[in-house]
Tab-separated table of C-alpha atoms in Angstrom:
chain	number	residue	atom	x	y	z
A	18	MET	CA	-11.907	-19.060	-16.534
A	19	ARG	CA	-12.998	-17.058	-13.536
A	20	VAL	CA	-9.866	-16.140	-11.592
A	21	LEU	CA	-9.832	-14.792	-8.036
A	22	ILE	CA	-6.689	-13.323	-6.444
A	23	LEU	CA	-6.494	-13.192	-2.624
A	24	ASN	CA	-4.011	-10.768	-1.098
A	25	ALA	CA	-3.263	-8.795	2.071
A	26	ASP	CA	-1.759	-5.367	2.645
A	27	TYR	CA	0.734	-3.937	5.116
A	28	PRO	CA	-1.118	-2.346	8.055
A	29	ARG	CA	0.946	0.835	7.747
A	30	TYR	CA	-0.021	1.111	4.088
A	31	LEU	CA	-3.699	0.724	4.967
A	32	ALA	CA	-3.372	3.445	7.614
A	33	TRP	CA	-1.671	5.728	5.058
A	34	LEU	CA	-4.270	5.049	2.350
A	35	TYR	CA	-7.297	5.781	4.523
A	36	ARG	CA	-5.697	8.659	6.416
A	37	ARG	CA	-5.042	10.589	3.191
A	38	ALA	CA	-8.673	10.158	2.095
A	39	PRO	CA	-10.808	10.115	5.257
A	40	ASP	CA	-14.098	9.701	3.342
A	41	LEU	CA	-12.796	6.545	1.638
A	42	ALA	CA	-13.542	4.342	4.661
A	43	GLY	CA	-17.291	4.822	4.163
A	44	ALA	CA	-17.265	4.677	0.366
A	45	PRO	CA	-18.772	1.848	-1.705
A	46	TYR	CA	-16.686	-1.279	-2.165
A	47	ALA	CA	-15.915	-0.535	-5.815
A	48	ALA	CA	-14.708	2.970	-4.999
A	49	GLN	CA	-12.418	1.664	-2.269
A	50	MET	CA	-11.025	-0.990	-4.623
A	51	ALA	CA	-10.398	1.623	-7.297
A	52	ALA	CA	-8.569	3.900	-4.861
A	53	ARG	CA	-6.487	1.030	-3.531
A	54	ASN	CA	-5.461	-0.030	-7.038
A	55	ALA	CA	-4.789	3.558	-8.150
A	56	SER	CA	-2.209	3.875	-5.379
A	57	LEU	CA	-0.107	1.293	-7.295
A	58	PHE	CA	1.079	-0.232	-4.017
A	59	GLY	CA	2.361	-3.796	-4.065
A	60	VAL	CA	0.844	-5.870	-6.862
A	61	ALA	CA	-2.276	-3.615	-6.974
A	62	ASP	CA	-4.492	-5.209	-9.631
A	63	PHE	CA	-1.556	-6.265	-11.774
A	64	TYR	CA	-2.441	-9.956	-11.693
A	65	SER	CA	-6.173	-9.523	-12.246
A	66	ARG	CA	-5.754	-7.026	-15.116
A	67	ASN	CA	-3.384	-9.412	-16.901
A	68	PHE	CA	-5.625	-12.407	-16.385
A	69	ALA	CA	-8.366	-10.261	-17.917
A	70	ALA	CA	-6.063	-9.291	-20.789
A	71	ALA	CA	-5.524	-12.997	-21.400
A	72	GLY	CA	-9.255	-13.437	-21.863
A	73	HIS	CA	-10.403	-14.458	-18.383
A	74	VAL	CA	-12.721	-12.876	-15.793
A	75	ALA	CA	-10.600	-11.825	-12.805
A	76	ALA	CA	-11.088	-10.064	-9.475
A	77	ASP	CA	-9.154	-9.261	-6.298
A	78	ILE	CA	-10.009	-9.546	-2.612
A	79	HIS	CA	-7.837	-7.818	-0.027
A	80	VAL	CA	-8.575	-10.122	2.848
A	81	ASN	CA	-7.272	-7.957	5.723
A	82	ASN	CA	-8.887	-4.636	4.726
A	83	PRO	CA	-11.674	-4.079	7.294
A	84	TRP	CA	-13.208	-1.104	5.449
A	85	MET	CA	-13.517	-2.883	2.136
A	86	ARG	CA	-14.835	-5.965	3.896
A	87	ALA	CA	-17.497	-3.945	5.733
A	88	ALA	CA	-18.541	-2.187	2.536
A	89	TRP	CA	-18.949	-5.477	0.672
A	90	ALA	CA	-20.953	-6.920	3.552
A	91	ARG	CA	-23.258	-3.891	3.680
A	92	GLU	CA	-23.870	-4.089	-0.046
A	93	HIS	CA	-24.740	-7.787	0.214
A	94	GLY	CA	-26.931	-7.662	3.294
A	95	LEU	CA	-24.440	-9.282	5.676
A	96	ALA	CA	-23.633	-8.221	9.200
A	97	ALA	CA	-20.144	-6.788	9.671
A	98	GLU	CA	-18.198	-5.357	12.550
A	99	HIS	CA	-18.144	-1.555	12.424
A	100	PRO	CA	-14.739	-0.734	10.936
A	101	PRO	CA	-12.350	1.412	12.947
A	102	GLU	CA	-11.476	5.008	12.411
A	103	PRO	CA	-8.551	4.921	9.970
A	104	GLY	CA	-5.154	6.460	10.519
A	105	LYS	CA	-4.388	5.615	14.157
A	106	GLU	CA	-0.714	5.398	14.943
A	107	VAL	CA	0.437	2.444	17.040
A	108	HIS	CA	4.024	3.004	18.129
A	109	GLY	CA	4.111	3.106	21.891
A	110	GLN	CA	0.337	2.762	22.088
A	111	ALA	CA	-2.074	-0.089	22.795
A	112	ILE	CA	-2.633	-2.067	19.606
A	113	PRO	CA	-6.275	-1.820	18.509
A	114	GLY	CA	-8.210	-4.921	17.512
A	115	TRP	CA	-8.274	-4.082	13.813
A	116	LEU	CA	-4.481	-3.956	13.711
A	117	GLN	CA	-4.207	-7.243	15.541
A	118	ARG	CA	-6.206	-8.774	12.727
A	119	THR	CA	-4.196	-7.044	10.008
A	120	ILE	CA	-0.643	-7.821	11.112
A	121	ALA	CA	0.750	-10.641	8.978
A	122	PRO	CA	3.638	-12.513	10.575
A	123	PHE	CA	5.242	-13.087	7.164
A	124	LYS	CA	5.795	-9.344	6.808
A	125	PRO	CA	9.317	-9.294	8.270
A	126	VAL	CA	9.290	-5.821	9.789
A	127	LEU	CA	6.051	-6.629	11.636
A	128	ARG	CA	6.945	-10.098	12.874
A	129	PRO	CA	8.561	-8.912	16.156
A	130	LEU	CA	5.433	-6.877	16.948
A	131	ALA	CA	3.225	-9.854	16.191
A	132	ARG	CA	5.292	-12.049	18.507
A	133	LYS	CA	5.231	-9.447	21.251
A	134	VAL	CA	1.463	-9.286	21.451
A	135	GLY	CA	0.857	-12.953	20.650
A	136	LEU	CA	-1.241	-12.384	17.552
A	137	SER	CA	-2.876	-15.129	15.552
A	138	PRO	CA	-2.006	-15.201	11.829
A	139	ARG	CA	-5.620	-15.981	10.980
A	140	LEU	CA	-8.695	-13.987	10.111
A	141	ASP	CA	-11.386	-13.847	12.777
A	142	ALA	CA	-14.639	-15.771	12.358
A	143	GLN	CA	-16.616	-12.863	10.915
A	144	ALA	CA	-13.883	-11.941	8.432
A	145	GLU	CA	-13.733	-15.588	7.308
A	146	LYS	CA	-17.503	-15.698	6.868
A	147	ILE	CA	-17.476	-12.618	4.655
A	148	LEU	CA	-14.481	-13.862	2.659
A	149	LEU	CA	-16.188	-17.191	2.003
A	150	ALA	CA	-19.351	-15.319	0.933
A	151	GLN	CA	-17.278	-13.266	-1.505
A	152	ILE	CA	-15.751	-16.409	-2.953
A	153	GLU	CA	-19.149	-18.108	-3.191
A	154	GLU	CA	-20.564	-15.137	-5.090
A	155	PHE	CA	-17.662	-14.997	-7.534
A	156	LYS	CA	-17.563	-18.771	-8.136
A	157	PRO	CA	-13.908	-18.947	-9.243
A	158	ASP	CA	-12.411	-21.642	-11.416
A	159	LEU	CA	-8.940	-20.683	-10.173
A	160	VAL	CA	-7.933	-19.079	-6.871
A	161	LEU	CA	-4.469	-17.545	-6.531
A	162	ASN	CA	-3.802	-17.126	-2.818
A	163	GLN	CA	-0.938	-14.729	-2.282
A	164	ASP	CA	-1.228	-14.793	1.491
A	165	VAL	CA	-1.054	-18.312	2.873
A	166	PHE	CA	-0.853	-16.953	6.410
A	167	TYR	CA	-4.105	-15.011	6.611
A	168	VAL	CA	-5.792	-17.538	4.339
A	169	ASP	CA	-4.194	-20.501	6.082
A	170	ALA	CA	-4.228	-24.184	5.153
A	171	ARG	CA	-7.426	-24.839	7.109
A	172	LEU	CA	-9.265	-22.030	5.327
A	173	ALA	CA	-7.746	-23.120	2.020
A	174	ARG	CA	-9.408	-26.516	2.435
A	175	GLN	CA	-12.755	-24.798	2.865
A	176	ILE	CA	-12.182	-22.771	-0.278
A	177	LYS	CA	-11.183	-25.895	-2.174
A	178	GLY	CA	-14.480	-27.463	-1.198
A	179	MET	CA	-16.443	-24.601	-2.791
A	180	GLY	CA	-16.777	-25.870	-6.337
A	181	ARG	CA	-13.319	-27.467	-6.390
A	182	PRO	CA	-11.427	-24.524	-7.990
A	183	ILE	CA	-7.809	-24.889	-9.013
A	184	LEU	CA	-6.029	-23.623	-5.924
A	185	ILE	CA	-2.582	-22.043	-6.234
A	186	GLY	CA	-0.582	-20.578	-3.363
A	187	GLN	CA	2.221	-18.064	-3.693
A	188	VAL	CA	4.753	-17.708	-0.873
A	189	GLY	CA	8.266	-16.273	-0.513
A	190	ILE	CA	9.512	-17.973	2.654
A	191	VAL	CA	9.937	-21.570	3.742
A	192	PRO	CA	6.627	-22.557	5.380
A	193	SER	CA	6.179	-23.923	8.868
A	194	ARG	CA	6.593	-27.648	9.277
A	195	GLY	CA	3.567	-29.782	9.868
A	196	GLU	CA	1.098	-27.735	7.804
A	197	ASP	CA	-1.270	-29.670	5.570
A	198	TRP	CA	-0.907	-28.184	2.092
A	199	SER	CA	-2.846	-30.951	0.355
A	200	ALA	CA	-5.680	-28.599	-0.650
A	201	TYR	CA	-3.330	-26.843	-3.064
A	202	ASP	CA	-2.923	-27.951	-6.637
A	203	LEU	CA	0.267	-25.923	-6.932
A	204	MET	CA	2.557	-23.781	-4.766
A	205	ILE	CA	4.674	-21.141	-6.508
A	206	SER	CA	7.619	-19.146	-5.178
A	207	GLN	CA	10.439	-16.921	-6.410
A	208	ILE	CA	12.810	-18.817	-4.072
A	209	PHE	CA	13.944	-22.271	-5.163
A	210	ARG	CA	14.592	-23.294	-1.557
A	211	VAL	CA	10.886	-22.744	-0.882
A	212	VAL	CA	9.964	-24.772	-3.943
A	213	GLN	CA	12.166	-27.606	-2.712
A	214	SER	CA	10.573	-27.523	0.742
A	215	PHE	CA	7.115	-28.076	-0.749
A	216	ARG	CA	8.316	-30.808	-3.078
A	217	LYS	CA	9.870	-32.653	-0.151
A	218	VAL	CA	6.441	-32.970	1.475
A	219	GLY	CA	4.789	-34.115	-1.737
A	220	VAL	CA	3.260	-30.820	-2.854
A	221	ARG	CA	3.588	-29.797	-6.473
A	222	SER	CA	5.678	-26.624	-6.573
A	223	GLU	CA	7.282	-24.462	-9.279
A	224	MET	CA	9.408	-21.324	-9.546
A	225	LEU	CA	7.715	-18.081	-10.475
A	226	HIS	CA	9.465	-14.766	-10.035
A	227	LEU	CA	7.924	-11.448	-9.103
A	228	ALA	CA	7.400	-8.861	-11.846
A	229	PHE	CA	6.771	-5.310	-13.030
A	230	GLU	CA	3.621	-3.889	-14.599
A	231	PRO	CA	4.496	-1.755	-17.656
A	232	ASP	CA	1.101	-0.013	-17.569
A	233	ILE	CA	2.215	2.020	-14.567
A	234	LEU	CA	4.593	3.948	-16.802
A	235	ASP	CA	1.542	5.377	-18.536
A	236	VAL	CA	-0.164	6.537	-15.335
A	237	LEU	CA	2.713	7.787	-13.184
A	238	PRO	CA	3.171	11.557	-13.040
A	239	PRO	CA	5.906	12.974	-15.289
A	240	ALA	CA	9.333	11.683	-14.337
A	241	PRO	CA	10.952	13.995	-11.793
A	242	GLU	CA	14.450	15.363	-12.093
A	243	ARG	CA	17.062	12.925	-10.774
A	244	SER	CA	17.869	15.092	-7.764
A	245	ILE	CA	18.809	12.222	-5.409
A	246	ASP	CA	22.272	10.711	-5.718
A	247	ILE	CA	21.599	7.529	-3.731
A	248	SER	CA	18.338	6.144	-2.410
A	249	PHE	CA	17.099	3.090	-0.613
A	250	VAL	CA	13.418	2.187	-0.347
A	251	GLY	CA	12.394	-0.580	2.031
A	252	ALA	CA	12.286	-1.855	5.589
A	253	VAL	CA	15.085	-1.982	8.107
A	254	SER	CA	14.796	-4.363	11.039
A	255	ALA	CA	16.343	-7.337	12.826
A	256	ASP	CA	15.399	-9.428	9.768
A	257	HIS	CA	17.670	-7.257	7.615
A	258	GLN	CA	21.035	-7.345	9.399
A	259	GLN	CA	23.098	-7.420	6.195
A	260	ARG	CA	20.965	-4.626	4.740
A	261	VAL	CA	21.354	-2.428	7.817
A	262	ALA	CA	25.145	-2.937	7.930
A	263	GLN	CA	25.473	-2.077	4.257
A	264	LEU	CA	23.233	0.985	4.464
A	265	GLU	CA	25.022	2.291	7.532
A	266	ALA	CA	28.357	2.011	5.691
A	267	VAL	CA	26.876	3.994	2.782
A	268	ALA	CA	25.332	6.573	5.139
A	269	ARG	CA	28.709	7.287	6.756
A	270	LYS	CA	30.163	8.347	3.414
A	271	TYR	CA	27.306	9.586	1.233
A	272	ASP	CA	24.111	11.599	1.365
A	273	LEU	CA	21.854	8.553	1.377
A	274	LYS	CA	18.091	9.133	1.214
A	275	LEU	CA	16.264	6.368	3.104
A	276	TYR	CA	12.548	5.751	2.613
A	277	GLY	CA	10.654	3.067	4.435
A	278	THR	CA	9.731	1.537	7.772
A	279	GLY	CA	11.342	0.060	10.834
A	280	LEU	CA	13.794	2.835	11.622
A	281	HIS	CA	12.504	2.922	15.211
A	282	THR	CA	13.971	-0.571	15.705
A	283	LEU	CA	17.527	0.717	15.203
A	284	PRO	CA	19.649	2.204	18.000
A	285	ALA	CA	19.803	5.998	18.233
A	286	SER	CA	23.468	5.831	17.235
A	287	SER	CA	22.649	4.499	13.769
A	288	PRO	CA	23.601	6.993	11.025
A	289	LEU	CA	20.452	5.942	9.187
A	290	HIS	CA	18.332	8.205	11.382
A	291	ARG	CA	19.676	11.336	9.711
A	292	CYS	CA	19.029	9.802	6.278
A	293	TYR	CA	15.375	9.087	6.880
A	294	GLN	CA	12.897	10.702	4.482
A	295	GLY	CA	9.687	9.029	5.701
A	296	GLU	CA	7.486	6.330	4.198
A	297	VAL	CA	6.566	6.141	0.532
A	298	TRP	CA	3.929	3.841	-0.901
A	299	GLY	CA	2.976	2.986	-4.472
A	300	VAL	CA	3.139	6.050	-6.701
A	301	GLU	CA	5.342	7.922	-4.237
A	302	MET	CA	7.713	4.953	-4.064
A	303	TYR	CA	8.078	4.834	-7.835
A	304	GLN	CA	8.665	8.575	-7.909
A	305	ALA	CA	11.388	8.271	-5.280
A	306	LEU	CA	13.075	5.628	-7.419
A	307	ARG	CA	12.734	7.742	-10.546
A	308	SER	CA	14.256	10.724	-8.707
A	309	SER	CA	17.420	8.714	-7.974
A	310	ARG	CA	20.590	8.531	-9.968
A	311	LEU	CA	21.343	5.292	-8.180
A	312	THR	CA	19.147	3.142	-5.969
A	313	LEU	CA	20.309	0.357	-3.676
A	314	ASN	CA	18.783	-3.050	-3.139
A	315	SER	CA	19.481	-5.604	-0.448
A	316	HIS	CA	17.507	-8.783	0.126
A	317	ILE	CA	16.084	-9.913	3.443
A	318	ASP	CA	18.467	-12.231	5.297
A	319	GLN	CA	16.109	-15.177	4.817
A	320	ALA	CA	16.614	-15.001	1.071
A	321	GLY	CA	20.033	-16.565	1.536
A	322	ARG	CA	21.940	-16.789	-1.724
A	323	GLU	CA	18.913	-16.227	-3.995
A	324	ALA	CA	17.801	-12.973	-5.652
A	325	GLY	CA	14.151	-12.330	-6.307
A	326	ASN	CA	12.657	-9.441	-4.333
A	327	ALA	CA	10.226	-6.971	-5.866
A	328	ARG	CA	12.699	-4.049	-5.881
A	329	LEU	CA	14.748	-5.740	-8.603
A	330	PHE	CA	11.864	-5.304	-11.020
A	331	GLU	CA	10.362	-2.074	-9.664
A	332	ALA	CA	13.626	-0.106	-9.859
A	333	THR	CA	14.682	-1.403	-13.263
A	334	GLY	CA	11.109	-1.185	-14.551
A	335	VAL	CA	10.983	2.577	-14.048
A	336	GLY	CA	14.439	3.002	-15.583
A	337	THR	CA	16.552	3.641	-12.500
A	338	PHE	CA	20.118	2.384	-12.139
A	339	LEU	CA	20.091	-0.507	-9.661
A	340	LEU	CA	23.004	-1.476	-7.434
A	341	THR	CA	21.914	-4.713	-5.793
A	342	ASP	CA	23.461	-7.365	-3.568
A	343	PHE	CA	25.071	-10.219	-5.482
A	344	LYS	CA	23.240	-13.535	-5.417
A	345	ASP	CA	24.123	-16.839	-7.053
A	346	ASN	CA	21.099	-16.741	-9.364
A	347	LEU	CA	21.237	-13.053	-10.284
A	348	HIS	CA	22.532	-13.925	-13.743
A	349	THR	CA	19.255	-15.750	-14.505
A	350	LEU	CA	17.357	-12.490	-14.044
A	351	PHE	CA	19.768	-9.760	-15.217
A	352	ASP	CA	23.105	-9.463	-16.928
A	353	GLU	CA	25.375	-8.198	-14.153
A	354	GLY	CA	27.445	-5.222	-15.252
A	355	ARG	CA	25.250	-4.553	-18.295
A	356	GLU	CA	21.691	-4.397	-16.915
A	357	VAL	CA	22.314	-3.992	-13.165
A	358	ALA	CA	25.389	-3.708	-10.953
A	359	ALA	CA	25.964	-5.972	-7.969
A	360	TRP	CA	28.010	-5.565	-4.792
A	361	ARG	CA	29.560	-8.388	-2.804
A	362	SER	CA	30.618	-6.541	0.365
A	363	ALA	CA	30.067	-3.142	1.979
A	364	ASP	CA	33.474	-1.961	0.717
A	365	ASP	CA	32.635	-3.219	-2.755
A	366	CYS	CA	29.350	-1.332	-2.610
A	367	LEU	CA	31.110	1.925	-1.697
A	368	ALA	CA	33.602	1.507	-4.527
A	369	MET	CA	30.810	0.879	-7.029
A	370	ILE	CA	28.909	3.942	-5.849
A	371	ASP	CA	32.035	6.021	-6.457
A	372	ARG	CA	32.410	4.539	-9.921
A	373	TYR	CA	28.840	4.893	-11.136
A	374	LEU	CA	28.098	8.322	-9.702
A	375	ALA	CA	31.187	9.589	-11.524
A	376	ASN	CA	30.220	8.043	-14.880
A	377	ASP	CA	26.854	9.308	-16.047
A	378	ASP	CA	26.999	7.659	-19.469
A	379	GLU	CA	27.853	4.219	-18.106
A	380	ARG	CA	25.239	4.495	-15.376
A	381	ASP	CA	22.540	5.643	-17.800
A	382	ALA	CA	23.367	2.855	-20.276
A	383	ILE	CA	23.011	0.201	-17.570
A	384	ALA	CA	19.754	1.735	-16.365
A	385	ALA	CA	18.335	1.710	-19.899
A	386	ALA	CA	19.428	-1.884	-20.474
A	387	GLY	CA	17.956	-2.957	-17.138
A	388	GLN	CA	14.619	-1.377	-17.993
A	389	ALA	CA	14.616	-3.033	-21.423
A	390	ARG	CA	15.283	-6.429	-19.813
A	391	THR	CA	12.458	-6.025	-17.310
A	392	LEU	CA	9.967	-4.822	-19.905
A	393	SER	CA	10.869	-7.731	-22.184
A	394	THR	CA	11.216	-10.532	-19.643
A	395	HIS	CA	9.806	-9.689	-16.214
A	396	THR	CA	6.248	-8.453	-16.681
A	397	PHE	CA	3.058	-9.529	-14.934
A	398	ARG	CA	1.599	-10.601	-18.290
A	399	GLN	CA	4.435	-13.082	-18.680
A	400	ARG	CA	3.964	-14.343	-15.119
A	401	VAL	CA	0.208	-14.755	-15.670
A	402	ASP	CA	0.833	-16.692	-18.881
A	403	HIS	CA	3.214	-18.931	-16.927
A	404	ILE	CA	0.606	-19.510	-14.206
A	405	LEU	CA	-1.980	-20.433	-16.840
A	406	ARG	CA	0.416	-22.940	-18.400
A	407	LEU	CA	1.149	-24.459	-15.003
A	408	ALA	CA	-2.576	-24.621	-14.176
A	409	GLY	CA	-3.051	-26.617	-17.337
């Protein structure tokens, strides 16, 4: 089969990627794609490379990347809006048009900003035209849409009409009511509550968890010394109230190293400000995890009682000891106490930090078992094989 994966990136990641390589914005499409994938951010090309490993032809489109879109259009004789100068900061400044088109409301830390400026969760007309041209050129048999907000239900129906590909959507939050999802042959999610919401409206839906790509272990720089006692990598915002409360409790007692976004949304009194180490993306994120004796995980509030975020697999995949928030289904993913540790309250988290920082052998054994579980059970190849079985 010919498999096409549609995805979108965080605006701040895009700014970081193009700021660190200013010439990249004008580079050919293939060079930009290679640089984006080499950063190892998000799912990179982990789906497409594993579809290819399974014997299929696979490609990615990053639907909200204006520089890649413009490069593809140039190379195919299509008109495209001149892309912006990369690397502009937006806090406290007017939001430029390119950022308005790249903010995805399903990205929790960005949702308040999107509401504030009244942004549409859709691509503009020119971006849609180029995307449809890309799809027409590739002629997919299967489309995996990982961003059902940029590529919304209306646009999905247009894609479905282009050769009638198998259309699969992947989403991690309960969708808005009233949307017409009938174009999709299947909706997949790591959250069973989301699966149930689709089934209730007559849409075929199945569970599929996130994953880790073992190949990154071969391309990451040498593992750094574990010089960080406790780390947390991720966003902090109004959508992460439990996370913020837990991290603040940790920060009052320990030398927590915090990497991520959204710190500007917290009051100046928050102890997390003195813990902040900046943003890390892709390779740098994995290196921060690998530098940690212990890394913390806490799900977004919307996850409810279900575990399934990417950090579960990223942290264990690189062999770092993971102390995560307890969820009812955690046992279906990892053996609590043997492969990961789980806290049930802020006080419980503090006690477990004391325990595991003081016991190197126990901590290292759990980290090794967690990595073995992820590499044996939670890889992108296994998820791709599952998708292929579901696609029939």
